[in-house]
Short mmCIF file of C-alpha atoms in Angstrom, two decimals:
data_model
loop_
_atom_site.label_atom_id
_atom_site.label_comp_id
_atom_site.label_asym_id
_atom_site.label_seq_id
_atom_site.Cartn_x
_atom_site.Cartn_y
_atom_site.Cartn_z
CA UNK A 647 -33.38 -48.21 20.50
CA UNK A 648 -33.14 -46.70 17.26
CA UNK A 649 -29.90 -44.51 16.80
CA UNK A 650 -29.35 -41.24 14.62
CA UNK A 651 -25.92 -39.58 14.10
CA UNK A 652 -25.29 -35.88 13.54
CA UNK A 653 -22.19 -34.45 11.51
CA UNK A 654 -21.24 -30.77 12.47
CA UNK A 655 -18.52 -30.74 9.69
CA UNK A 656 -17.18 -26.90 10.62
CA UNK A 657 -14.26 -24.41 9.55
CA UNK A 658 -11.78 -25.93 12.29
CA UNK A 659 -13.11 -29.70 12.95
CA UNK A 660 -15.53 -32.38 12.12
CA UNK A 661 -17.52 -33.49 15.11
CA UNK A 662 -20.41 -36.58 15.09
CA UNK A 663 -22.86 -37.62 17.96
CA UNK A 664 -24.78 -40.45 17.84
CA UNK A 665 -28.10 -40.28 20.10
CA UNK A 666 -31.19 -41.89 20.58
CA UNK A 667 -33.97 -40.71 18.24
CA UNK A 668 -36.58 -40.84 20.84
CA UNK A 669 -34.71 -39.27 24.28
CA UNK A 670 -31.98 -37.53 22.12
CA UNK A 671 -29.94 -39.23 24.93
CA UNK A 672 -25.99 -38.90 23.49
CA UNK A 673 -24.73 -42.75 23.38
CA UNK A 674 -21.59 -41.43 22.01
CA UNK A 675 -19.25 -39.13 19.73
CA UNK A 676 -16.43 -38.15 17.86
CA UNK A 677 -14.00 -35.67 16.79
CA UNK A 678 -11.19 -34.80 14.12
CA UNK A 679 -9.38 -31.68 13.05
CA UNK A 680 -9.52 -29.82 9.87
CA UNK A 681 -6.30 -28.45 8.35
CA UNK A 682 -5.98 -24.63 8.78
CA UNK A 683 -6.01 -22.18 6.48
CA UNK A 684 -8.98 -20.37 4.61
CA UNK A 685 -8.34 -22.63 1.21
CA UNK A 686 -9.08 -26.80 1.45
CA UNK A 687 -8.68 -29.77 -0.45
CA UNK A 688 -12.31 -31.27 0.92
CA UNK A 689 -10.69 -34.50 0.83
CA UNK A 690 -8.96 -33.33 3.86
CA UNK A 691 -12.94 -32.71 5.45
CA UNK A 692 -13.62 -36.55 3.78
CA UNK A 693 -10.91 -37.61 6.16
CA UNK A 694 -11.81 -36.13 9.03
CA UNK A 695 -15.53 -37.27 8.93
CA UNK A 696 -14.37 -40.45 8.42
CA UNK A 697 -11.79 -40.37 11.30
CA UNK A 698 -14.73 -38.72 13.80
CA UNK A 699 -16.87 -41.35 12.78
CA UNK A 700 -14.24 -44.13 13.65
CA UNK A 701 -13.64 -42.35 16.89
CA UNK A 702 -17.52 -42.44 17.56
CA UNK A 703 -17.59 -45.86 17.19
CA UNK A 704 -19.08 -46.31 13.58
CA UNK A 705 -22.16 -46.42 11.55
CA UNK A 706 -23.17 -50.03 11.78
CA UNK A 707 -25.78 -50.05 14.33
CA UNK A 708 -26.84 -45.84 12.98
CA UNK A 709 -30.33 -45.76 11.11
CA UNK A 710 -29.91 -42.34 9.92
CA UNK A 711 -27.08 -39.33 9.15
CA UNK A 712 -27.64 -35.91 8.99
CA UNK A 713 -24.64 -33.29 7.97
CA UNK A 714 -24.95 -29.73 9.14
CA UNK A 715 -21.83 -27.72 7.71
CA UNK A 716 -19.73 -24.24 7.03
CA UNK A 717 -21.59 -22.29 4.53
CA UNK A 718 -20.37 -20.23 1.85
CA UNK A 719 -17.51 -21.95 0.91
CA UNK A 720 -16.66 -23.09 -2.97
CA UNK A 721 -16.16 -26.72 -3.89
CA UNK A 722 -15.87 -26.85 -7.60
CA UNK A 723 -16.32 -30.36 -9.37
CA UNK A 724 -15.85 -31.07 -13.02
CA UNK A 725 -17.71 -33.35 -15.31
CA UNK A 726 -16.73 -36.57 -13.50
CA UNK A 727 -17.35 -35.49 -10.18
CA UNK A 728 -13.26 -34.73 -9.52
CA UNK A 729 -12.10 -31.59 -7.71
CA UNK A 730 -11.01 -29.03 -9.94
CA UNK A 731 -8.92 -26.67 -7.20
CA UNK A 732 -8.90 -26.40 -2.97
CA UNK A 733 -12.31 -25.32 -1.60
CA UNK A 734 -12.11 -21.63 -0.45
CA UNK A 735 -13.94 -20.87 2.35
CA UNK A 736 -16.28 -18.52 3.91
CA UNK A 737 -13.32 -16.48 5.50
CA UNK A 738 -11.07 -16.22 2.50
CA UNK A 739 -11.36 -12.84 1.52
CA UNK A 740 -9.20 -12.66 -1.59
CA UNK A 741 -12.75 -12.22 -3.27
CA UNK A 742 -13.15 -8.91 -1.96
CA UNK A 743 -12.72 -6.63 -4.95
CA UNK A 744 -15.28 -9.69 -6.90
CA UNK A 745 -17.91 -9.29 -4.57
CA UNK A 746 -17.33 -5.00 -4.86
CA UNK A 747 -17.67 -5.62 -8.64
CA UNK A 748 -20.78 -8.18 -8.10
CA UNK A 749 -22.50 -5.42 -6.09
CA UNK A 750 -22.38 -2.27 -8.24
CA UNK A 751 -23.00 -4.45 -11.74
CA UNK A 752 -26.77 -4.62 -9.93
CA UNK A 753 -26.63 -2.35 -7.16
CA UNK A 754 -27.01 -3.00 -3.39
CA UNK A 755 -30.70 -3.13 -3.27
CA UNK A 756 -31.33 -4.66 -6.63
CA UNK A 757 -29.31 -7.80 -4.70
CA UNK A 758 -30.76 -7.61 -1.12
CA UNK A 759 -33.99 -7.64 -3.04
CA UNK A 760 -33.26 -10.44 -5.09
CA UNK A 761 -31.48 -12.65 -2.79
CA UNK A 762 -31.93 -11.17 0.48
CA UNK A 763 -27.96 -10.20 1.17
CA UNK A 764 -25.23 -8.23 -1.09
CA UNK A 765 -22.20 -9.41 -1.71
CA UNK A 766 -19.54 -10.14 0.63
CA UNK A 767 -15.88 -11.52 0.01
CA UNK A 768 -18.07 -14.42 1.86
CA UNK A 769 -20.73 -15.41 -0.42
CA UNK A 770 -20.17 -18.02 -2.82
CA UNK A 771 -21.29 -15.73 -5.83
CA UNK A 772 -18.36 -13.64 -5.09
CA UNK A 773 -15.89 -16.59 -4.59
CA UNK A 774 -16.99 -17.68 -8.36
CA UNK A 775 -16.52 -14.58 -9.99
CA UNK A 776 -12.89 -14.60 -8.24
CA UNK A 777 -12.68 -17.94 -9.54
CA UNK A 778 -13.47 -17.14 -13.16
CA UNK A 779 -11.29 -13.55 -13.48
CA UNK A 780 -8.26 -15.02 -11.69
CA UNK A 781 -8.11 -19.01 -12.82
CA UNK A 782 -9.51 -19.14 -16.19
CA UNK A 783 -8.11 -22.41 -16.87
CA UNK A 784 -9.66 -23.85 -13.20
CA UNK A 785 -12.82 -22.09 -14.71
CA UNK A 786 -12.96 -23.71 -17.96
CA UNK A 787 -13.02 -27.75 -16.43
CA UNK A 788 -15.52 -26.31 -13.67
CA UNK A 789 -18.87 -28.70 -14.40
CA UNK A 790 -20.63 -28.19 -11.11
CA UNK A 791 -20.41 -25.83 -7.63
CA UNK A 792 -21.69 -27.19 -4.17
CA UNK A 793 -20.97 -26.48 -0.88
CA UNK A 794 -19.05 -28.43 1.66
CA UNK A 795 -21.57 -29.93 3.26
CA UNK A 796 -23.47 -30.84 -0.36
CA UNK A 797 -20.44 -32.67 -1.12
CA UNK A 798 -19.93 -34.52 2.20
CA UNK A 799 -23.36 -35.82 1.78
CA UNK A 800 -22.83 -36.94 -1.45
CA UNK A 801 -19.60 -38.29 -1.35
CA UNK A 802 -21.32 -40.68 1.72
CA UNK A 803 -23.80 -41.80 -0.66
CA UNK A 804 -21.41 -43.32 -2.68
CA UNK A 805 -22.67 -41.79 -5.69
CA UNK A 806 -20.11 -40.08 -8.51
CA UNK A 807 -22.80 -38.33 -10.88
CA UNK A 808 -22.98 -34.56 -10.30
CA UNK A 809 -26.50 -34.82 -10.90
CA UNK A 810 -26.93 -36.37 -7.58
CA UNK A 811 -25.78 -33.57 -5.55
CA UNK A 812 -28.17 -32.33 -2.86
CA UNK A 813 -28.58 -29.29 -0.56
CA UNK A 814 -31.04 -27.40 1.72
CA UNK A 815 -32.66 -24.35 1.33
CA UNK A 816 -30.71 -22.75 4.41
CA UNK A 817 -26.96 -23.86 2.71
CA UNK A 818 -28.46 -22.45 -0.46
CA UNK A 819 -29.20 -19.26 1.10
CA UNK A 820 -26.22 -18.57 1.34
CA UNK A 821 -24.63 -18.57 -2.00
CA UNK A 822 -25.87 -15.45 -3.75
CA UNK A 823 -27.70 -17.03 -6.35
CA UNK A 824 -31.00 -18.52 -4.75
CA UNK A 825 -34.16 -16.76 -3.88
CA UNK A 826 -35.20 -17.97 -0.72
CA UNK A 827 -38.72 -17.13 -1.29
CA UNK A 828 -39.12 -18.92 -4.08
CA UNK A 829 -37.21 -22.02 -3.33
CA UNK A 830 -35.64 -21.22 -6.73
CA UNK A 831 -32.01 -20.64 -7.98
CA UNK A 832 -31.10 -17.27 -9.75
CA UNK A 833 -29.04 -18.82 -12.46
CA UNK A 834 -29.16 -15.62 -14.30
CA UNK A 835 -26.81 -14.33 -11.14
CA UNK A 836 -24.82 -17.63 -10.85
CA UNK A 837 -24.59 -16.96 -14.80
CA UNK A 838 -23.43 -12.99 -14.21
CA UNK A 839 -20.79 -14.30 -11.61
CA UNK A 840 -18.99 -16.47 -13.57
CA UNK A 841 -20.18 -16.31 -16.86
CA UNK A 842 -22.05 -19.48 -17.64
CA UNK A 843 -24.08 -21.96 -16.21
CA UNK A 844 -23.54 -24.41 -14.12
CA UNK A 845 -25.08 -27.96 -12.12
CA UNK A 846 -25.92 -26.72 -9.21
CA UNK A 847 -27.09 -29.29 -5.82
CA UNK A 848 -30.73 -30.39 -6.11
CA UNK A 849 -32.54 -28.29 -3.26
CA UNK A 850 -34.34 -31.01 -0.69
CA UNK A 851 -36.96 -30.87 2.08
CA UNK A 852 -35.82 -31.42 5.57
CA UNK A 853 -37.39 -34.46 5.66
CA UNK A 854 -36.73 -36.04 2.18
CA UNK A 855 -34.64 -38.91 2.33
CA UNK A 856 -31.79 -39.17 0.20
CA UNK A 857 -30.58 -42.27 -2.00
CA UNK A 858 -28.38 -44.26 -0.31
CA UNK A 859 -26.28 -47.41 -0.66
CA UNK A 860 -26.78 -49.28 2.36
CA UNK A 861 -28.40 -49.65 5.41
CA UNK A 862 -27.55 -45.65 6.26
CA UNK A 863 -30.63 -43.33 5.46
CA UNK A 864 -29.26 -39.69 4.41
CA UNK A 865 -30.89 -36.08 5.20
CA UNK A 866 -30.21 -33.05 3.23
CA UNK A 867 -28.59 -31.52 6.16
CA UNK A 868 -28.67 -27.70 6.22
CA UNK A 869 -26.08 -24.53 7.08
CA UNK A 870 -24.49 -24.97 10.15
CA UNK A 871 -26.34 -21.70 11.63
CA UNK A 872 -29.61 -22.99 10.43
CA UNK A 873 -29.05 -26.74 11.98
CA UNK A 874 -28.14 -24.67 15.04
CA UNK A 875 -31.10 -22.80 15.18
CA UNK A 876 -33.22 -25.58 14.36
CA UNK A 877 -31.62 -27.51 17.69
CA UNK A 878 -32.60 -24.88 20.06
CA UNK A 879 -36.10 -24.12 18.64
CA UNK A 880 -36.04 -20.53 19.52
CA UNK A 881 -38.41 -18.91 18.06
CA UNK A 882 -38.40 -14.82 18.12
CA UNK A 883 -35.10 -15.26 20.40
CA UNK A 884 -32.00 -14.42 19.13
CA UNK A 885 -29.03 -17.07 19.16
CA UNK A 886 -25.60 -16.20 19.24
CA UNK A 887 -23.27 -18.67 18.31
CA UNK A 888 -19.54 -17.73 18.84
CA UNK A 889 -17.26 -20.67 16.35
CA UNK A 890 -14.54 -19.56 14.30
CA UNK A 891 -16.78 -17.11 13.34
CA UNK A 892 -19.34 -14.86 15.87
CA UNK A 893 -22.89 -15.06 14.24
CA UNK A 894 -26.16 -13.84 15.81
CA UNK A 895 -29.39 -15.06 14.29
CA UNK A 896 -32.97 -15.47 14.43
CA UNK A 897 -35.99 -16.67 13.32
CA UNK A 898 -38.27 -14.75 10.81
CA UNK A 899 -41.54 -14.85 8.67
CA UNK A 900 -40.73 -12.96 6.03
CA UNK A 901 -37.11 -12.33 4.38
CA UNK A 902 -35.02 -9.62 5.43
CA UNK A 903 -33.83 -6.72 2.43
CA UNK A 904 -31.11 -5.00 3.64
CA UNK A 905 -28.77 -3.36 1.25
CA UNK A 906 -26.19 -2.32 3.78
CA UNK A 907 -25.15 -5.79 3.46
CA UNK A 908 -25.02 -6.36 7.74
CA UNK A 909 -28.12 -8.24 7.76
CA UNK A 910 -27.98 -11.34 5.55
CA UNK A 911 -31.71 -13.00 4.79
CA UNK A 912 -30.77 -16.71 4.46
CA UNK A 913 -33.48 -19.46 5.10
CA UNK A 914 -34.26 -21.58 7.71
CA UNK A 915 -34.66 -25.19 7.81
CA UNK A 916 -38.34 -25.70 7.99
CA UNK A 917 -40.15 -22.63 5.38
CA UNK A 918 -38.88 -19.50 7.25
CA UNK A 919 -36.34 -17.15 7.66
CA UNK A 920 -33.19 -16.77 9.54
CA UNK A 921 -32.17 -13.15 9.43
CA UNK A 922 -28.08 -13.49 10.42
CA UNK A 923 -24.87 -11.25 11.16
CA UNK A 924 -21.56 -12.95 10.83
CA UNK A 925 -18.29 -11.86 12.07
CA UNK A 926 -15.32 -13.22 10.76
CA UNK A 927 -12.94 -12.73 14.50
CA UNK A 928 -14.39 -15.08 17.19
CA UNK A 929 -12.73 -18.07 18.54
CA UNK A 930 -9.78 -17.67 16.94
CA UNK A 931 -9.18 -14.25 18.59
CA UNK A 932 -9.44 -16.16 21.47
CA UNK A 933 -6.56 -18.77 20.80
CA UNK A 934 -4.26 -16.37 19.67
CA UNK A 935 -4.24 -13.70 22.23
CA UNK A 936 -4.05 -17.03 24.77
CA UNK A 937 -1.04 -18.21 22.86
CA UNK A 938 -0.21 -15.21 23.29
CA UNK A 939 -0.03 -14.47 26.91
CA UNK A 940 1.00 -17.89 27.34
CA UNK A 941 -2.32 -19.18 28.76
CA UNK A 942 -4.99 -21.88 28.13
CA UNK A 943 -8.23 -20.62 27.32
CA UNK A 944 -9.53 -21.27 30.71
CA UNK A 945 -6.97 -19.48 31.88
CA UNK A 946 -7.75 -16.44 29.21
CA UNK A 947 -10.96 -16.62 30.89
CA UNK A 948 -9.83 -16.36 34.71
CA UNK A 949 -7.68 -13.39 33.53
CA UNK A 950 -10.03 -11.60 31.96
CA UNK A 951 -12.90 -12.10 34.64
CA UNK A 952 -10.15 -10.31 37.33
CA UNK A 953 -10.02 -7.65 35.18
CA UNK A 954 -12.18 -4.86 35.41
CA UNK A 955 -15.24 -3.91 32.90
CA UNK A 956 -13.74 -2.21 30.49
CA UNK A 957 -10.17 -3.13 30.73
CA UNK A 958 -9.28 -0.12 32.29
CA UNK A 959 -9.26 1.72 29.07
CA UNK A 960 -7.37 -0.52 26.69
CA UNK A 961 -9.55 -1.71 23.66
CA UNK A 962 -8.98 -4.26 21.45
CA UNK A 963 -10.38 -4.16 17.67
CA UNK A 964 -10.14 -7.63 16.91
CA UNK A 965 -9.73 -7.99 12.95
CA UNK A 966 -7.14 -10.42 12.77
CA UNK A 967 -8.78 -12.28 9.57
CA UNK A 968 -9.70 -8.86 8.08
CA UNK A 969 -13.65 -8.35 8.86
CA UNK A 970 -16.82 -9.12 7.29
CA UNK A 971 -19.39 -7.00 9.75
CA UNK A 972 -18.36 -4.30 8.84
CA UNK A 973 -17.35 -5.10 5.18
CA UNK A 974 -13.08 -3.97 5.94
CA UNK A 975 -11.95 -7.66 4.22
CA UNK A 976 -8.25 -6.00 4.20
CA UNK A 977 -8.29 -4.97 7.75
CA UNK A 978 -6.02 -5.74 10.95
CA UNK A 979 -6.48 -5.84 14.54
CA UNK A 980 -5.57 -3.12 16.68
CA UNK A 981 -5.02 -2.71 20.18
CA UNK A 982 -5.69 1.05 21.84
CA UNK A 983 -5.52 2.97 24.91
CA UNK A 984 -2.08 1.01 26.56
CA UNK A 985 -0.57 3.26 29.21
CA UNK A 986 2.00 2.23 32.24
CA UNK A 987 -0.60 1.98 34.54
CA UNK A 988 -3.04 -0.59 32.51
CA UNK A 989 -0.48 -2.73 30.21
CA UNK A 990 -0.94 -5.87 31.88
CA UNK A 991 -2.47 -9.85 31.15
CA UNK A 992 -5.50 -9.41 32.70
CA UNK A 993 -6.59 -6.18 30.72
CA UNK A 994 -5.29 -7.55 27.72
CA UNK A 995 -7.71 -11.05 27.99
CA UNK A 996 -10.73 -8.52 28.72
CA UNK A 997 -10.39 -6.55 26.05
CA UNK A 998 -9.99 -9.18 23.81
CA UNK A 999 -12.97 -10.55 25.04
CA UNK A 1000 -14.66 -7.31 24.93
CA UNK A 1001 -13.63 -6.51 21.58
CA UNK A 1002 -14.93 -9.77 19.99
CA UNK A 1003 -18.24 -9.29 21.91
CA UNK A 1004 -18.65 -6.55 20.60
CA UNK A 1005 -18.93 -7.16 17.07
CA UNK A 1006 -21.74 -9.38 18.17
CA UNK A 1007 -23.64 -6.71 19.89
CA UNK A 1008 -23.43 -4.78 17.05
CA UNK A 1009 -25.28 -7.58 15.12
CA UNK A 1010 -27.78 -7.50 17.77
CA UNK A 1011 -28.58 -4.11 17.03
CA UNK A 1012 -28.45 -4.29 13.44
CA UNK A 1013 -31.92 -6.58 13.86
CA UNK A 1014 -33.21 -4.42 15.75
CA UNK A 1015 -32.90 -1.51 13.79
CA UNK A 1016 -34.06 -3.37 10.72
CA UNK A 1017 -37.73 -4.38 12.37
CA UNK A 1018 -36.60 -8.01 13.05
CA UNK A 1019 -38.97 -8.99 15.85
CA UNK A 1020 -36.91 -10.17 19.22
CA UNK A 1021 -38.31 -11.29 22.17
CA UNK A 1022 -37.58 -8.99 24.56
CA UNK A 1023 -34.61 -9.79 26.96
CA UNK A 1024 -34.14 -13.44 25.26
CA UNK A 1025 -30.81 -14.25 24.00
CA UNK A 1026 -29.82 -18.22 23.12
CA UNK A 1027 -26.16 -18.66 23.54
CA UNK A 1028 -24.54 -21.59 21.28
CA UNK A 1029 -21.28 -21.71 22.63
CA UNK A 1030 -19.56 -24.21 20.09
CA UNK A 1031 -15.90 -23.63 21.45
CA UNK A 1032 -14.38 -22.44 24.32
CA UNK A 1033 -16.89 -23.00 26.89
CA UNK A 1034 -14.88 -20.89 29.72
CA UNK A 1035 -16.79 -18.05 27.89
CA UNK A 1036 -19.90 -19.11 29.57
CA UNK A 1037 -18.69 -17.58 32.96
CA UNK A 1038 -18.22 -13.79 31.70
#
């Protein structure tokens, strides 16, 4: 029996399951927490992969390691291959007013042309230009950019060259400054961002292998919406993953251009396209209006489902973490409609419920009102966290 292990190195945790590479049978796994916070030392995500993979029973017997991973987010290495500051990831939106700037020095189509998606507080391109307006001196030792899951994969390597660093097209996608169509970073974007040049992962097949030392054969790995996508194998069906974040996806032929910014055209995996909204309020909505009430999340879930449709009027608009569909980076959650009669638990757990839904919904549409073909009716649900959702 040959064994395989997959990473799933995300905003909150670090997860690995080992399986069988011919039944995909799971033979076992493991699991370690990520700090909070929307800014990381990724030593802290070196830790926890190496605690999950402790916990699922080590490597030794493994033939190969794939890491899928948290896009977006900004791990800046200098000349020796040292960390220059904390990661900041996808949902730090302190890069707001960078990626506003970003998007009218080109224009919103001149980007969603270019790249397929305009800047967002999200984006790595935005998160650099941040990076070099507000720490010039972090700027200055900054020899290389990658992405937490590029550096995961090569710190397991073992190598300490920057040169070495890999990626996927999907990760890539994702930055700002690489045309998916062409397979081909836009260094004179990466170069407009923060002002110079930099070594940036090289950009692997699916199926390379990477160097190793050791027994362990490496992947590239991809985006964690991408590796998602690729594990279901639906095809003109959207998926809807609700994580930390709430993302709805699927797969395309060509790359998506829209300049509204809703409808990001990353790449897939495998040559194609994976036309995606992301929400920044999902799970963690979730945990904190259980906390909250008081309440596991089962429990959120049995309240909500004795609830009526609709809450009976009381709406929640979940933007605890500001929002990134729609672009409102600096805005709050709100709770409406609350009279005598309908100020109780269960309405409150529905209409948080509701509320984050919705925001997926609304991704939904926005594919559908851009052309992206859907098969009619079919909807993939990736339900990485709180499973009780499964029942509403």
């Amino acid at each position: 029996m040959t064994l395989v292990a997959g990473v799933d190195s995300s905003t909150q945790s670090c997860k690995v399951v080992i399986r069988d590479a011919d039944t995909g049978i799971l033979v076992r796994e493991g699991r370690s927490a990520h700090p909070e916070g929307t800014e990381v030392d990724p030593e802290f995500w070196w830790l926890a992969l190496r605690r999950a993979i402790e916990a699922a029973g080590g490597l030794d017997d493994v033939a190969g390691l794939s890491i899928a991973g948290q896009q977006h987010g900004m791990v800046c290495l200098d000349a020796e291959g040292r960390v220059v500051r904390p990661a900041l990831l996808w949902n730090d939106t302190r890069s707001a007013q960078a990626a506003h700037e970003l998007t009218g020095d080109l224009g919103a189509h001149a980007w969603a042309k270019a790249v397929g998606l305009v800047p967002v507080a999200s984006f790595t391109v935005s998160k650099l230009r941040w990076l070099a307006e507000h720490e010039p001196d972090h700027a200055a030792q900054v020899a290389a950019v990658c992405l937490p899951h590029d550096w995961l994969t090569w710190r397991l390597s073992g190598s300490t060259s920057i040169e070495d660093l890999s990626t996927d097209r999907s990760d890539a996608s994702g930055t700002g400054y690489f045309d998916p169509r062409s397979g081909e970073y836009r260094r004179d974007l990466l170069t407009l961002a923060f002002g110079r040049d930099l070594v940036l992962p090289t950009v692997r097949e699916p199926s390379e292998r990477l160097v190793t030392h050791g027994h362990l054969v490496l992947g590239p790995g991809g985006g964690d919406n991408a590796a998602a996508h690729l594990g279901v194998m639906a095809d003109n069906a959207a998926v809807v993953s609700l994580g930390t974040s709430g993302t709805v996806f699927v797969r395309s032929d060509t790359m998506p251009m829209d300049a509204t910014g809703i409808v990001a055209g990353f790449a897939d995996m495998t040559g194609g396209f994976l036309p995606l909204v992301c929400t920044l309020n999902a799970a963690r909505v979730l945990d904190a209006v259980a906390n909250l009430l008081g309440v596991s999340l089962a429990q959120l879930s049995d309240l909500a489902l004795s609830a009526e449709a609709g809450a009976q009027g009381v709406t929640m608009v979940p933007y605890l973490e500001g929002e990134r569909t729609p672009n409102l980076p600096d805005a709050t959650a709100s709770l409406h409609g609350l009279t005598l009669s309908n100020i109780a638990p269960a309405n409150l757990a529905r209409a948080t419920i509701e509320g984050m839904l919705s925001g997926v919904s609304a991704g939904l549409d926005a594919l559908n009102d851009l052309g992206v073909a859907l098969l009619e009716g079919a909807v993939t649900r990736s339900f990485s966290v709180n499973e009780p959702l499964i029942r509403l």
